[in-house]
CSV table of C-alpha atoms in Angstrom, one decimal:
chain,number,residue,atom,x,y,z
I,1,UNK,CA,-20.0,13.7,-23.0
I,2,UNK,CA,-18.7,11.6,-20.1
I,3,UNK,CA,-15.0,14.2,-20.2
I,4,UNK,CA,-17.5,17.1,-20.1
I,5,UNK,CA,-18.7,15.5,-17.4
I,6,UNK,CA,-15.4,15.3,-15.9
I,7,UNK,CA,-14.2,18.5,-16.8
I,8,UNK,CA,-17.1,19.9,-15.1
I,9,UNK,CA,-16.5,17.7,-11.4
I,10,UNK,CA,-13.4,19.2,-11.7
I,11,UNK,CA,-14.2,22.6,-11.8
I,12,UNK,CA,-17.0,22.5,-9.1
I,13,UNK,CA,-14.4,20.6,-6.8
I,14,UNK,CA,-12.2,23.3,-7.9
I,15,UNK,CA,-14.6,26.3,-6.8
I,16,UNK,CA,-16.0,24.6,-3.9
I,17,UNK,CA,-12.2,23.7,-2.4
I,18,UNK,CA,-11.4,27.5,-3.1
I,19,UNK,CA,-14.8,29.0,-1.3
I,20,UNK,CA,-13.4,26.4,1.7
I,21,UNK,CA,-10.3,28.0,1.8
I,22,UNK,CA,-11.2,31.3,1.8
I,23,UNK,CA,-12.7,30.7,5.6
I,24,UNK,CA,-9.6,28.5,6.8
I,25,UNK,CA,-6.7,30.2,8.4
I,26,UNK,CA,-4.3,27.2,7.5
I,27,UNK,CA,-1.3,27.3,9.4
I,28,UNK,CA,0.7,30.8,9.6
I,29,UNK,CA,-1.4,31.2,6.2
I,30,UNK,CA,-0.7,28.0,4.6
I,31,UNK,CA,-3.4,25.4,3.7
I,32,UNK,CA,-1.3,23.2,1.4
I,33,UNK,CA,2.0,20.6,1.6
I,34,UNK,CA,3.8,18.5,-0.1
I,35,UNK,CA,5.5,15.6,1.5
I,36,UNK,CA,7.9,12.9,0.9
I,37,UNK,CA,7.7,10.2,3.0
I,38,UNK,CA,9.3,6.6,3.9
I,39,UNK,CA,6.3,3.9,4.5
I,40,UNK,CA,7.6,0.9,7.0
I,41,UNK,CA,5.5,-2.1,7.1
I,42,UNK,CA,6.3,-5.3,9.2
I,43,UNK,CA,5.3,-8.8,6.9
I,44,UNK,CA,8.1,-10.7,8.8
I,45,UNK,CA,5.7,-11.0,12.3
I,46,UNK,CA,3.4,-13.7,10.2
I,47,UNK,CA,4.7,-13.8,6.9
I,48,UNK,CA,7.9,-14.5,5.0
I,49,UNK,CA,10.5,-12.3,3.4
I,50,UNK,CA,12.4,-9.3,5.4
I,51,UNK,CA,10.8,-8.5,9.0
I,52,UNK,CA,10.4,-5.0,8.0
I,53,UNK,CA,9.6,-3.9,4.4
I,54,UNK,CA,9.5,0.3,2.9
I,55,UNK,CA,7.8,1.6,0.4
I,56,UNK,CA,8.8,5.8,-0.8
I,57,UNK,CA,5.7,7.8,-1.1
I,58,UNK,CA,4.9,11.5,-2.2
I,59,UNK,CA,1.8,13.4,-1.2
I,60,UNK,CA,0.0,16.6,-1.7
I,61,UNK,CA,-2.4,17.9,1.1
I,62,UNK,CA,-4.4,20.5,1.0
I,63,UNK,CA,-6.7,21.7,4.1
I,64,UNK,CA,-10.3,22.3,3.7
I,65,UNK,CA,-11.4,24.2,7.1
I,66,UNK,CA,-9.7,24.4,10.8
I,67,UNK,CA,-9.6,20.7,11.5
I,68,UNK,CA,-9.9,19.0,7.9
I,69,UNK,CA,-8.0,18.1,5.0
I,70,UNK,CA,-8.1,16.1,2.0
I,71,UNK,CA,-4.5,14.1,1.3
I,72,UNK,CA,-3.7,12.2,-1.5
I,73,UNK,CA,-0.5,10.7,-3.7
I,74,UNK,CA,1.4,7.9,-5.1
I,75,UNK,CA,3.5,5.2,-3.4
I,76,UNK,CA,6.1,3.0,-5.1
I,77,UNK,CA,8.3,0.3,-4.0
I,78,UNK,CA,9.4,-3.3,-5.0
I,79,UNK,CA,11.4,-6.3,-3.2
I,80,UNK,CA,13.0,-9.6,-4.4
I,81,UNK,CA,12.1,-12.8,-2.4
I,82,UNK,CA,14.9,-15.3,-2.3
I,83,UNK,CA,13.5,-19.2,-2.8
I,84,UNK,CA,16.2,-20.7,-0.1
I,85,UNK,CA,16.6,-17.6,2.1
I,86,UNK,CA,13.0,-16.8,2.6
I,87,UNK,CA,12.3,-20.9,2.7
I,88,UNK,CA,9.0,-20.6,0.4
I,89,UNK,CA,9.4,-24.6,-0.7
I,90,UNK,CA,6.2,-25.1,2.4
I,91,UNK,CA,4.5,-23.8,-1.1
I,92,UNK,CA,3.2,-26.6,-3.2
I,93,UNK,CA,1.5,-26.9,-6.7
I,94,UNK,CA,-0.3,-30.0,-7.6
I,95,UNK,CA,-1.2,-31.3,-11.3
I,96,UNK,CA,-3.5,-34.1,-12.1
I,97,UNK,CA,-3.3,-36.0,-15.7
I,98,UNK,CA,-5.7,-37.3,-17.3
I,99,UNK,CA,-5.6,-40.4,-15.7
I,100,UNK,CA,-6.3,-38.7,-12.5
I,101,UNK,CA,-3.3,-39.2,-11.0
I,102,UNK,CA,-1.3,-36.5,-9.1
I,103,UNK,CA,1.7,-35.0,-8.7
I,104,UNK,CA,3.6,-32.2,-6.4
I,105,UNK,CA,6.0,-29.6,-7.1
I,106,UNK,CA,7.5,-27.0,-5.0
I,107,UNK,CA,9.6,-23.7,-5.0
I,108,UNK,CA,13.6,-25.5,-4.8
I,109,UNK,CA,15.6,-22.2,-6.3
I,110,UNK,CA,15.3,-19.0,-8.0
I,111,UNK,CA,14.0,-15.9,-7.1
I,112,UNK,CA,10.1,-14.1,-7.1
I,113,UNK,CA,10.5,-9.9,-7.1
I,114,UNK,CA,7.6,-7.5,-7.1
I,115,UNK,CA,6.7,-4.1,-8.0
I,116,UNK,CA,4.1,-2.0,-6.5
I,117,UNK,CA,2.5,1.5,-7.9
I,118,UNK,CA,0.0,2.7,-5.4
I,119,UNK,CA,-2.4,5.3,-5.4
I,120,UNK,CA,-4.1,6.7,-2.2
I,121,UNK,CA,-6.5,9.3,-1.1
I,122,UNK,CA,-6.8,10.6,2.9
I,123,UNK,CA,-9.0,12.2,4.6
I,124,UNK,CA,-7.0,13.7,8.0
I,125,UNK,CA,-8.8,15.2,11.2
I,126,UNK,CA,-6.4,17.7,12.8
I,127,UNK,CA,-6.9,17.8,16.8
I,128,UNK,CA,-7.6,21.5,17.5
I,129,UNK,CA,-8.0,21.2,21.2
I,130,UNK,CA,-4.1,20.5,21.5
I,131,UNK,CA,-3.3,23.3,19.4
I,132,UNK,CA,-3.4,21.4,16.2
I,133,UNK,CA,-4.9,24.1,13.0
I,134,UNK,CA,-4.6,21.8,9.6
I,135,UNK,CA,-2.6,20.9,7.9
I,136,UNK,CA,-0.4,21.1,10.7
I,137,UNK,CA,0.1,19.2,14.3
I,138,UNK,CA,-1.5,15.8,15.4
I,139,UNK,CA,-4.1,14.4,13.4
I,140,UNK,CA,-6.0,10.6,12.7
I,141,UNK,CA,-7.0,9.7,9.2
I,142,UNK,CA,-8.4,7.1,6.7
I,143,UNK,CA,-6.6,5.8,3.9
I,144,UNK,CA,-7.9,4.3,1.0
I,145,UNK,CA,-5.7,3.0,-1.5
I,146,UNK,CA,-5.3,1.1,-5.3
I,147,UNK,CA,-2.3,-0.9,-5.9
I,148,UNK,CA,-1.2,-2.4,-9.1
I,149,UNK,CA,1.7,-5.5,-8.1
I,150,UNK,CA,3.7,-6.7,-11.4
I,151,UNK,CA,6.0,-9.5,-10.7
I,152,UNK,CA,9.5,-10.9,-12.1
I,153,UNK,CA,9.3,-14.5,-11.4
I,154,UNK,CA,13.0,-16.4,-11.9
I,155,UNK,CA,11.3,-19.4,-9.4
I,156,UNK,CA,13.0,-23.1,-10.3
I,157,UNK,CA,10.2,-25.7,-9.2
I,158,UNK,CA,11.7,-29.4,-7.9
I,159,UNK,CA,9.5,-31.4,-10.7
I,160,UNK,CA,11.3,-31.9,-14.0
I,161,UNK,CA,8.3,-34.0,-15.5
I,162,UNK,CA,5.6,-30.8,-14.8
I,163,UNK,CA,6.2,-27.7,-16.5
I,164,UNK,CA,6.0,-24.4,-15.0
I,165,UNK,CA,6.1,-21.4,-16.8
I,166,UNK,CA,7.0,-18.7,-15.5
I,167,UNK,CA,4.1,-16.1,-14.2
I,168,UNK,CA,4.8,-12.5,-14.7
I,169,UNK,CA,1.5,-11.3,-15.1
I,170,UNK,CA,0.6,-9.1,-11.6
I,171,UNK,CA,-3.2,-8.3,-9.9
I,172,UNK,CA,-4.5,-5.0,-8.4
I,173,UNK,CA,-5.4,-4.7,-4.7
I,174,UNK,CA,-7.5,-2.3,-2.4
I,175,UNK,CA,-6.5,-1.5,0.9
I,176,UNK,CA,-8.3,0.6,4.2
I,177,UNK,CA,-6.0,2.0,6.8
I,178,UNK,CA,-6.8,4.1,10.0
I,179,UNK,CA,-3.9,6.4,10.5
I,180,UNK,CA,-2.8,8.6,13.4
I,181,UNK,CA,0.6,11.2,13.5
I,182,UNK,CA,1.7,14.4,14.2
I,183,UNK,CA,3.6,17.2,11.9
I,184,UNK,CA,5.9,19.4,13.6
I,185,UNK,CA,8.1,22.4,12.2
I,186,UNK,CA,12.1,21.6,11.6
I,187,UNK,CA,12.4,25.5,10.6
I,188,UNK,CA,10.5,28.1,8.5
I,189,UNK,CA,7.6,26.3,6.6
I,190,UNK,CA,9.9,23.0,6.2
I,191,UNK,CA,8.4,19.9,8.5
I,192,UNK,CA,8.8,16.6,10.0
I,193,UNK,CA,5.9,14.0,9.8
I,194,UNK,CA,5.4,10.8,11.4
I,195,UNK,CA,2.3,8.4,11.2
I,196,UNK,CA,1.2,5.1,12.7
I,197,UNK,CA,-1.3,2.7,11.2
I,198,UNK,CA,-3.6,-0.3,11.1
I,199,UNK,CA,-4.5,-1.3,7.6
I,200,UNK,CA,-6.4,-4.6,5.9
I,201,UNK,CA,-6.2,-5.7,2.2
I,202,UNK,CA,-9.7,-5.6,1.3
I,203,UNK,CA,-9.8,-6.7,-2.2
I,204,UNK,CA,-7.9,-8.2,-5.0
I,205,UNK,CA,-8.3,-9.6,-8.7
I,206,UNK,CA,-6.9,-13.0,-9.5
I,207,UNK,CA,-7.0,-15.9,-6.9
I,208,UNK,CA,-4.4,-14.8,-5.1
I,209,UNK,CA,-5.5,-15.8,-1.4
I,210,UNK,CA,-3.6,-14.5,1.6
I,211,UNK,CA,-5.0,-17.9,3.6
I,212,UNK,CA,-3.0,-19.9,1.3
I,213,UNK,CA,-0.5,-19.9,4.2
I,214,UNK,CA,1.0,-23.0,5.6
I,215,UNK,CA,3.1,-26.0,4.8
I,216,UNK,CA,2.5,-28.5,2.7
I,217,UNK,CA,-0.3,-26.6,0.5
I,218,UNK,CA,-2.4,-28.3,-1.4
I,219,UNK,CA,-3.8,-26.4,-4.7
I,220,UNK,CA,-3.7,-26.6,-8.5
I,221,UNK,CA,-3.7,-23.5,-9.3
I,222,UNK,CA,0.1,-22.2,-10.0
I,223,UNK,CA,-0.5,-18.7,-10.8
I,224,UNK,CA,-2.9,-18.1,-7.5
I,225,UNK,CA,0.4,-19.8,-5.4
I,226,UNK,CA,2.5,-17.1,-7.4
I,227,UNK,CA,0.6,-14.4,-6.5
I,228,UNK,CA,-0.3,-15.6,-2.7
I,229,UNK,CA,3.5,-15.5,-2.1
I,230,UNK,CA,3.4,-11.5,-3.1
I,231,UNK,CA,0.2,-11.0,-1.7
I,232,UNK,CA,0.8,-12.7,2.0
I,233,UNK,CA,3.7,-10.4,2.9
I,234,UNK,CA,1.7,-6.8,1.5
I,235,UNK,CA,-1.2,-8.2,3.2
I,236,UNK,CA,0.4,-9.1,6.5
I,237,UNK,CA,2.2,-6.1,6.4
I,238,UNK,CA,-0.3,-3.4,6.4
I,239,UNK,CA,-1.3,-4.3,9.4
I,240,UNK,CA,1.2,-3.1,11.6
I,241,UNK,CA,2.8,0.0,9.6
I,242,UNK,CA,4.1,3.5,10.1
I,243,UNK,CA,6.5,5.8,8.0
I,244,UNK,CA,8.7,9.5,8.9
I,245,UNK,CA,8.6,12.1,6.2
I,246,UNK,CA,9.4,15.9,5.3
I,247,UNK,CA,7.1,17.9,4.2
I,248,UNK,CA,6.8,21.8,2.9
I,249,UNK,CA,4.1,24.1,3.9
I,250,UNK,CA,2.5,27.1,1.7
């Protein structure tokens, strides 16, 4: 029942799209692109890792009347923080025995990568008093999007008498963004596209914690530090972000 259900939301958003694009003009007679696209976000203002970080993305987008279109597509990219290079020892873990008495560790070698599968959808308002006619010229936008994060964690801790096993399991986030850019013809139908971009994490699983930011951190949880020192640099770095792409119009 609930894929009939499906099948059926389909197929009206099929219809309805079509009975849209049967009054919009597009652009020279195209309402539809594909794009491919380089996404550049900027963790290294506040947090730690690489000052500017890319992610590849690739997009349909399909125009709905003059000024409107619905975007949407996938977004994949991955990094490798370095223990000593990106100093994450200010990170601390602390276990208590039974006794009640404590004990630090911290990050002293190793490694911590990640790898991120994002999907978004993007709604995009074309600005047809310069000229714009979607899905083509300057635009602003929404983005929402679903990431899933996995994580290879190689990370050698300074205790020997506390053991730390390794955490490879990952966490989902959601993430707002309000976009603005322009798409502008290279030659024939083929483009160029740029966009700018403010974005917030707005939600994750786990305890990962983007606060958990400063040195000497104190907090028992190992697997929430793990996954703070992945999230704080995504987090961070949607705010400030842009990318360039190429994109096809028919």
């Amino acid at each position: 029942m609930k894929s009939l259900k499906f099948v059926g939301f389909l197929l009206s958003w099929f219809f309805i799209t079509t009975a849209l694009s049967q009054s919009n003009p597009g652009y020279l007679g195209s309402t539809q692109v594909v794009e491919v696209s380089t996404n550049m976000y900027i963790p290294g203002i506040m947090a730690h890792g690489p000052y500017v970080k890319n992610h590849m993305s690739i997009a349909y987008e399909k125009s709905m009347d003059r000024n409107f279109s619905l975007r949407g597509g996938i977004r994949q990219g991955s990094g490798t923080f370095d223990v000593d290079k990106h100093d994450l020892s200010y990170y601390s873990v602390v276990k208590y025995d039974e006794f009640g008495s404590s004990e630090y560790t911290s990050p002293s070698s190793g490694t911590l990568g990640y790898s991120l599968t994002e999907f978004f959808i993007a709604p995009r308002w074309y600005n047809t008093e310069s000229g714009a006619l979607a899905p083509f010229g300057s635009f602003w936008g929404l983005e929402l999007a679903f990431a899933s994060v996995g994580i290879d964690d190689k990370i050698k801790w300074s205790s020997q008498a506390i053991k730390m096993p390794a955490i490879n399991n990952g966490f989902s986030t959601v993430s707002f963004a309000i976009q603005w850019g322009h798409r502008r013809v290279l030659f024939d139908k083929f483009c160029w596209d740029y966009h700018m971009g403010l974005g917030f994490n707005v939600y994750n699983t786990g305890n990962a914690d983007v606060s958990i930011y400063g040195e000497g951190t104190e907090y028992t949880d190992h697997e929430a530090i793990v996954h703070s020192m992945i999230l704080e640099p995504l987090a961070w770095g949607r705010i400030f972000h842009g990318g360039l792409g190429v994109s096809y119009l028919f």
